[in-house]
Each structure stands twice: as C-alpha cells, then as structure tokens.
Short mmCIF file of C-alpha atoms and ligand atoms in Angstrom, two decimals:
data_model
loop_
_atom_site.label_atom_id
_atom_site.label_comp_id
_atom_site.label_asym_id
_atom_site.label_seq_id
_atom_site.Cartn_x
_atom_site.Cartn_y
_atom_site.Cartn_z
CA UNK A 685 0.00 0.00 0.00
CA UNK A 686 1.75 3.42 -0.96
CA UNK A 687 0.16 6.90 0.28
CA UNK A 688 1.66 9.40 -1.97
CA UNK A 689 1.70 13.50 -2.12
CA UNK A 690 3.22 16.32 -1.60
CA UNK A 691 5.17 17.28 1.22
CA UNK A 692 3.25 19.09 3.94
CA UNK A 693 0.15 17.41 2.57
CA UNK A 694 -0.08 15.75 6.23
CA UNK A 695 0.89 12.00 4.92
CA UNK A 696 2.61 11.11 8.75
CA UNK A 697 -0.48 12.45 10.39
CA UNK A 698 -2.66 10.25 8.12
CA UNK A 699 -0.82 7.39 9.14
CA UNK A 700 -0.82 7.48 12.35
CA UNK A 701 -4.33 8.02 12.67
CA UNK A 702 -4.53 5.33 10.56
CA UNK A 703 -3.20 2.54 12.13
CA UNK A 704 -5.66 1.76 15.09
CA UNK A 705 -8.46 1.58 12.00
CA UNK A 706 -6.16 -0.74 9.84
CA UNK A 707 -3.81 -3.08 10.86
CA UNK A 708 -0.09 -2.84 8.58
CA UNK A 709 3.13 -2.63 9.20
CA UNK A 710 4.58 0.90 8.50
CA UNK A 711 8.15 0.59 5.96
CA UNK A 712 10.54 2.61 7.94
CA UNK A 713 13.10 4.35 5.21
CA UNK A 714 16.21 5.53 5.33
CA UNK A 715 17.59 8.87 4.73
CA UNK A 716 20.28 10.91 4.69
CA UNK A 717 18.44 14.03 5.83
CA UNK A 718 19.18 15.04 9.49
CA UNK A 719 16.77 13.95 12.19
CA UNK A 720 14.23 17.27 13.58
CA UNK A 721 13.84 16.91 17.18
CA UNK A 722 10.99 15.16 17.82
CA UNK A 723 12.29 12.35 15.28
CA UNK A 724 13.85 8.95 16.78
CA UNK A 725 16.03 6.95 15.25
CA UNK A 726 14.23 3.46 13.94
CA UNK A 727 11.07 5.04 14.30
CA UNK A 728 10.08 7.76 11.72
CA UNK A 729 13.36 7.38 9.41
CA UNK A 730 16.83 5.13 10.35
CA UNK A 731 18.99 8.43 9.69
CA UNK A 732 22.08 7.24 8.04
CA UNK A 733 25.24 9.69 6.59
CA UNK A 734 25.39 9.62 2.52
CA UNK A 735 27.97 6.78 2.60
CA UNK A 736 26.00 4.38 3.77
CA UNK A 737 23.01 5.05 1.75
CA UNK A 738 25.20 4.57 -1.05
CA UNK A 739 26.42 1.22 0.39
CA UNK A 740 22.79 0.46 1.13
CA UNK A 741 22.27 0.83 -3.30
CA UNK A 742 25.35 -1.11 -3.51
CA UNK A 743 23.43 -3.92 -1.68
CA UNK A 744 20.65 -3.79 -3.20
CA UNK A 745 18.88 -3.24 -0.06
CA UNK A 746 16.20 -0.93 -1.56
CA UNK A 747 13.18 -1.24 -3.24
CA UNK A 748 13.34 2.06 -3.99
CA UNK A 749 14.93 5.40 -3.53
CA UNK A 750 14.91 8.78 -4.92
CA UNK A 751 16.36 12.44 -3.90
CA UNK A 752 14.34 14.43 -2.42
CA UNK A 753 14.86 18.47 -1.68
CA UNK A 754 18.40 17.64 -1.67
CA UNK A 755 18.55 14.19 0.38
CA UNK A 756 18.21 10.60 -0.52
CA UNK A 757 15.32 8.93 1.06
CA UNK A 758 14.96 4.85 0.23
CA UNK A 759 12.58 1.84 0.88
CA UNK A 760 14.10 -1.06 2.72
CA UNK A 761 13.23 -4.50 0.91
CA UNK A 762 13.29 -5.92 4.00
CA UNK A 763 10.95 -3.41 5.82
CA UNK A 764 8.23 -4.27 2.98
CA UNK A 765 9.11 -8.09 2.44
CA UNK A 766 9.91 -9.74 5.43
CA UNK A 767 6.62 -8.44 7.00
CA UNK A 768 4.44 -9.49 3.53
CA UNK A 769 5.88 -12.61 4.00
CA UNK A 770 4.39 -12.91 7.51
CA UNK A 771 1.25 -11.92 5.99
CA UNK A 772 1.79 -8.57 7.19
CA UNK A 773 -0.28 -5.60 5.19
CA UNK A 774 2.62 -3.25 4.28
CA UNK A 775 2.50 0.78 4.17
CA UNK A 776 4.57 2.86 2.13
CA UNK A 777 4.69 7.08 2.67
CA UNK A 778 7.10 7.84 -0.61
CA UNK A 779 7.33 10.77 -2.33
CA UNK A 780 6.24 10.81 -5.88
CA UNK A 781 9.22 9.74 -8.06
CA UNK A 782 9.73 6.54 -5.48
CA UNK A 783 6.05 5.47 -5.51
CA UNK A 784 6.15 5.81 -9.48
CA UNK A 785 8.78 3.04 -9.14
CA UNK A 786 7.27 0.80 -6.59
CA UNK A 787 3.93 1.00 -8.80
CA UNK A 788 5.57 -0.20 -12.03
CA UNK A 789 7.13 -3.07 -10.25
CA UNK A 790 4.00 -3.96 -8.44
CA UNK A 791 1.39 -2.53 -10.31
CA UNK A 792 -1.01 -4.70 -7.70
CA UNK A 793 -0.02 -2.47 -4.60
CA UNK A 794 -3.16 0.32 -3.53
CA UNK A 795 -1.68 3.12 -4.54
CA UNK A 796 -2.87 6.61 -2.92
CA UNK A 797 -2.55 10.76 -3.77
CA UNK A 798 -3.15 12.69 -0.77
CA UNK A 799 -4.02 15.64 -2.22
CA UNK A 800 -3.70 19.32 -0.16
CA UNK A 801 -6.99 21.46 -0.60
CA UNK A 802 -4.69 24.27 -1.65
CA UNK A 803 -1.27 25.43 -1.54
CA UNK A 804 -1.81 27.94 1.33
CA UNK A 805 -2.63 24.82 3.79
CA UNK A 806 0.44 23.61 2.69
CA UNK A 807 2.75 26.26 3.23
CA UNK A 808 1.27 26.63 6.94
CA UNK A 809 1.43 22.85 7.22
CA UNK A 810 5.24 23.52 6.31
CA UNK A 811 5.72 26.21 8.74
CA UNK A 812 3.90 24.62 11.42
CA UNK A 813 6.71 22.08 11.33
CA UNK A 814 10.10 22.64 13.77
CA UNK A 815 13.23 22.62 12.16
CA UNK A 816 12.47 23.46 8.27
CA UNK A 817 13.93 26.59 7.32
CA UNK A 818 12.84 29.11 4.76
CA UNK A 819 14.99 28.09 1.81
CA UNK A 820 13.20 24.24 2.59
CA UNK A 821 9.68 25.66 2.93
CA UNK A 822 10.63 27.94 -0.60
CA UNK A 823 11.55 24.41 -2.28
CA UNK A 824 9.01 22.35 -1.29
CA UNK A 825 6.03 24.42 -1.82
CA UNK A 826 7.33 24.91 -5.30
CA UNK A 827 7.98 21.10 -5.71
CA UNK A 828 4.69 20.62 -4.73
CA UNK A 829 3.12 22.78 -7.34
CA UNK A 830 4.57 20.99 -9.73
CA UNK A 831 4.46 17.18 -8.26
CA UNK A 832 0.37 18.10 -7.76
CA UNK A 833 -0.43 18.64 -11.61
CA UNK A 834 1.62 15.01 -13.20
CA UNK A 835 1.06 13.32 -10.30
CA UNK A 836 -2.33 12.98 -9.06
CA UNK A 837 -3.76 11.30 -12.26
CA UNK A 838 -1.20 8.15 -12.06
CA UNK A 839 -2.40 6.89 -8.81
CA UNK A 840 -5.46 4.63 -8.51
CA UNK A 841 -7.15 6.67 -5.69
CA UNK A 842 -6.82 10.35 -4.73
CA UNK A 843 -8.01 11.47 -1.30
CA UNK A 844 -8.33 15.49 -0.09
CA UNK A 845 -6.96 15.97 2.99
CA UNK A 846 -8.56 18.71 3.55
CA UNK A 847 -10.62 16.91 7.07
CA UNK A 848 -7.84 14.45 8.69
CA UNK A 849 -10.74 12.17 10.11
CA UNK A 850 -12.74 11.93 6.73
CA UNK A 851 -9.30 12.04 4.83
CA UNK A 852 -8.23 9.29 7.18
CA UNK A 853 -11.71 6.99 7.06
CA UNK A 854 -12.00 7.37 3.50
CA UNK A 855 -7.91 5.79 3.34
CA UNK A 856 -9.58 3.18 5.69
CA UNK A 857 -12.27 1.76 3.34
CA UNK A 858 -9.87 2.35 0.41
CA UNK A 859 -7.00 -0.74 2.19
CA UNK A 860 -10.12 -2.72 3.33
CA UNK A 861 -11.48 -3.33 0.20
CA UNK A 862 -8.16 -3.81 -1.64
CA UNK A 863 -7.04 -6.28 1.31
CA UNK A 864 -7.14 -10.17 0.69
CA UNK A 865 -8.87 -10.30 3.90
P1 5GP X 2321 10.35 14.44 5.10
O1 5GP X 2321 11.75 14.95 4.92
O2 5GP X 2321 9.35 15.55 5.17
O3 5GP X 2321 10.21 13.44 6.20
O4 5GP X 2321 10.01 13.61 3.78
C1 5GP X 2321 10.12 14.20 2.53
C2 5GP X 2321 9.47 13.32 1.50
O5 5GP X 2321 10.17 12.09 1.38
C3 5GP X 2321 8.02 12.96 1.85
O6 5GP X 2321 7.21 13.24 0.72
C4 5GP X 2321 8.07 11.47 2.15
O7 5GP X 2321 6.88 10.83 1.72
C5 5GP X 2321 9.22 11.05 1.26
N1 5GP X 2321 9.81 9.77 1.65
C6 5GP X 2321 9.94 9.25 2.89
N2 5GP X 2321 10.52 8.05 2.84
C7 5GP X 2321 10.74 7.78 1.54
C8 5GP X 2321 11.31 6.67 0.83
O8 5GP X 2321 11.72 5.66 1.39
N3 5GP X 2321 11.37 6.76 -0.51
C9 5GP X 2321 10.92 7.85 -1.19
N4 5GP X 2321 11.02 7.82 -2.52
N5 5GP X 2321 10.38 8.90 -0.57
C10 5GP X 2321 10.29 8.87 0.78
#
C-alpha cells in the first residue's frame, strides 16, 4: 500500500491516525536528511550519513529510492518483504518519483494521492513544522506545485486531505477493500 503527495500534505499524520483503524506494518526508510527533534532513530526514518546510503544501493537493499529536496530517502526491501511474508499488510509514505517506481514493479499495490486542498494549507502545514527553514519551505512548496499537476492522475485513488478524520476513514475503506482479507 503506498500513500503518496506532496510534502506538507499531512501524509505522517494520516498514518498514524490510521493505524488503530487498519492493521499494517509501516516501511521505515532511510535517509540521509538530518533527524528534527521530535524524530527517533528506527522510528520515523533510520537516519544514516550519505555513505552508507550509497552502500545500502550497492546492496541492493532498496526497493526504492529517490532524492528528495536535496537528500536521498529509500525503501528497505526488508521493511516491505519480510513483514508481507508474515502476511503482514505493508504501508509505504514515498514521495512521488519513489512510488512511481514501486507502482511499475508492483502494479497490484493500492496506490494513494493525498491531495492538499490548496497550496496555502500547505505552506502553513510547512511552517507549522520545527526545524524546516525558509529556503526548505521555498523548495518544497514549489515542488509541490509541480508534483500536484503530473502526479495525481497516475495513482489509482486520490483522497483530499482537507478533514484528517474523513481524509483518514476514507484511506480506511480504500485498504479494506483492496485487502485479501
Ligand atoms: P520528510 O523529509 O518531510 O520526512 O520527507 C520528505 C518526503 O520524502 C516525503 O514526501 C516522504 O513521503 C518522502 N519519503 C519518505 N521516505 C521515503 C522513501 O523511502 N522513498 C521515497 N522515494 N520517498 C520517501
């Protein structure tokens, strides 16, 4: 399952509030960006220094990866497949380039655009965040702009996040009916 979308579009607070409707295990990445304050280590990213995200490509540890507003971000295999194998529903929050990849290699994986009512939400979203600066904010928002007209249309659902708890039931029904069980 891959929720997709623009930065800022709230795609962490969807899944949290997700997971006590749907059961899945959340694919923790890796990244090379530095870890904000209220990040842990193992939890929302395992924060690693450019060398060994290289060495982690080298491996062919990743499903995916793709750079991001100047840092690498990456999809452990073994965060998706070890827990599929255990029959394990398996959640992906990628940005757009890395869920294009992971959607033409399994075009059977529920694919979802979180979509931002507008780009003024998003740029408070942004700001409302500790630790981005102004030069981030400046490239995301114009990222976004752009990732929001090709992207939407590619993905086989698009949800507006513009109510988290209607945003985040709709996301619900969307995994139930695509799950085997
Ligand atoms: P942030 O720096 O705000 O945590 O994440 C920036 C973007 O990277 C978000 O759109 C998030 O969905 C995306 N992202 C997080 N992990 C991965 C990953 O493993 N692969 C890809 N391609 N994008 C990711």
């Amino acid at each position: 399952m891959i929720i997709s979308g623009p930065s800022g579009v709230g795609k962490n607070t969807v899944v949290r509030a997700l997971s006590p409707l749907h059961n899945f295990h959340f694919a923790v990445s890796a990244t090379t960006r530095n870890r904000r304050p209220d990040e842990t280590h193992g939890v929302e990213y395992f924060f690693v220094d450019d060398q060994a995200f290289s060495r982690l490509i080298e491996q062919g540890k990743l499903l995916e990866w793709a750079e991001f507003a100047g840092h690498r971000y990456g999809t452990l295999q073994d965060e998706v497949f070890l827990h599929l194998d255990q029959g394990q529903d398996v959640l992906l929050d990628v940005e757009l380039n890395g869920a294009y990849q992971v959607m033409e290699a399994y075009p059977d994986a529920i694919s979802i655009f979180l979509m931002p009512p507008d780009l003024d939400v998003l740029e408070s979203r942004m700001r409302g965040r500790r630790g981005m600066t102004e030069a981030e904010i400046a490239t995301r928002l114009k990222l976004a702009e752009s990732q929001i007209a090709d992207g939407w249309h590619r993905f086989g659902h698009v949800v507006v996040n513009s109510d988290l708890d209607a945003a985040v039931s709709a996301i619900a029904g969307i995994l139930r009916a695509g799950s085997p069980e």
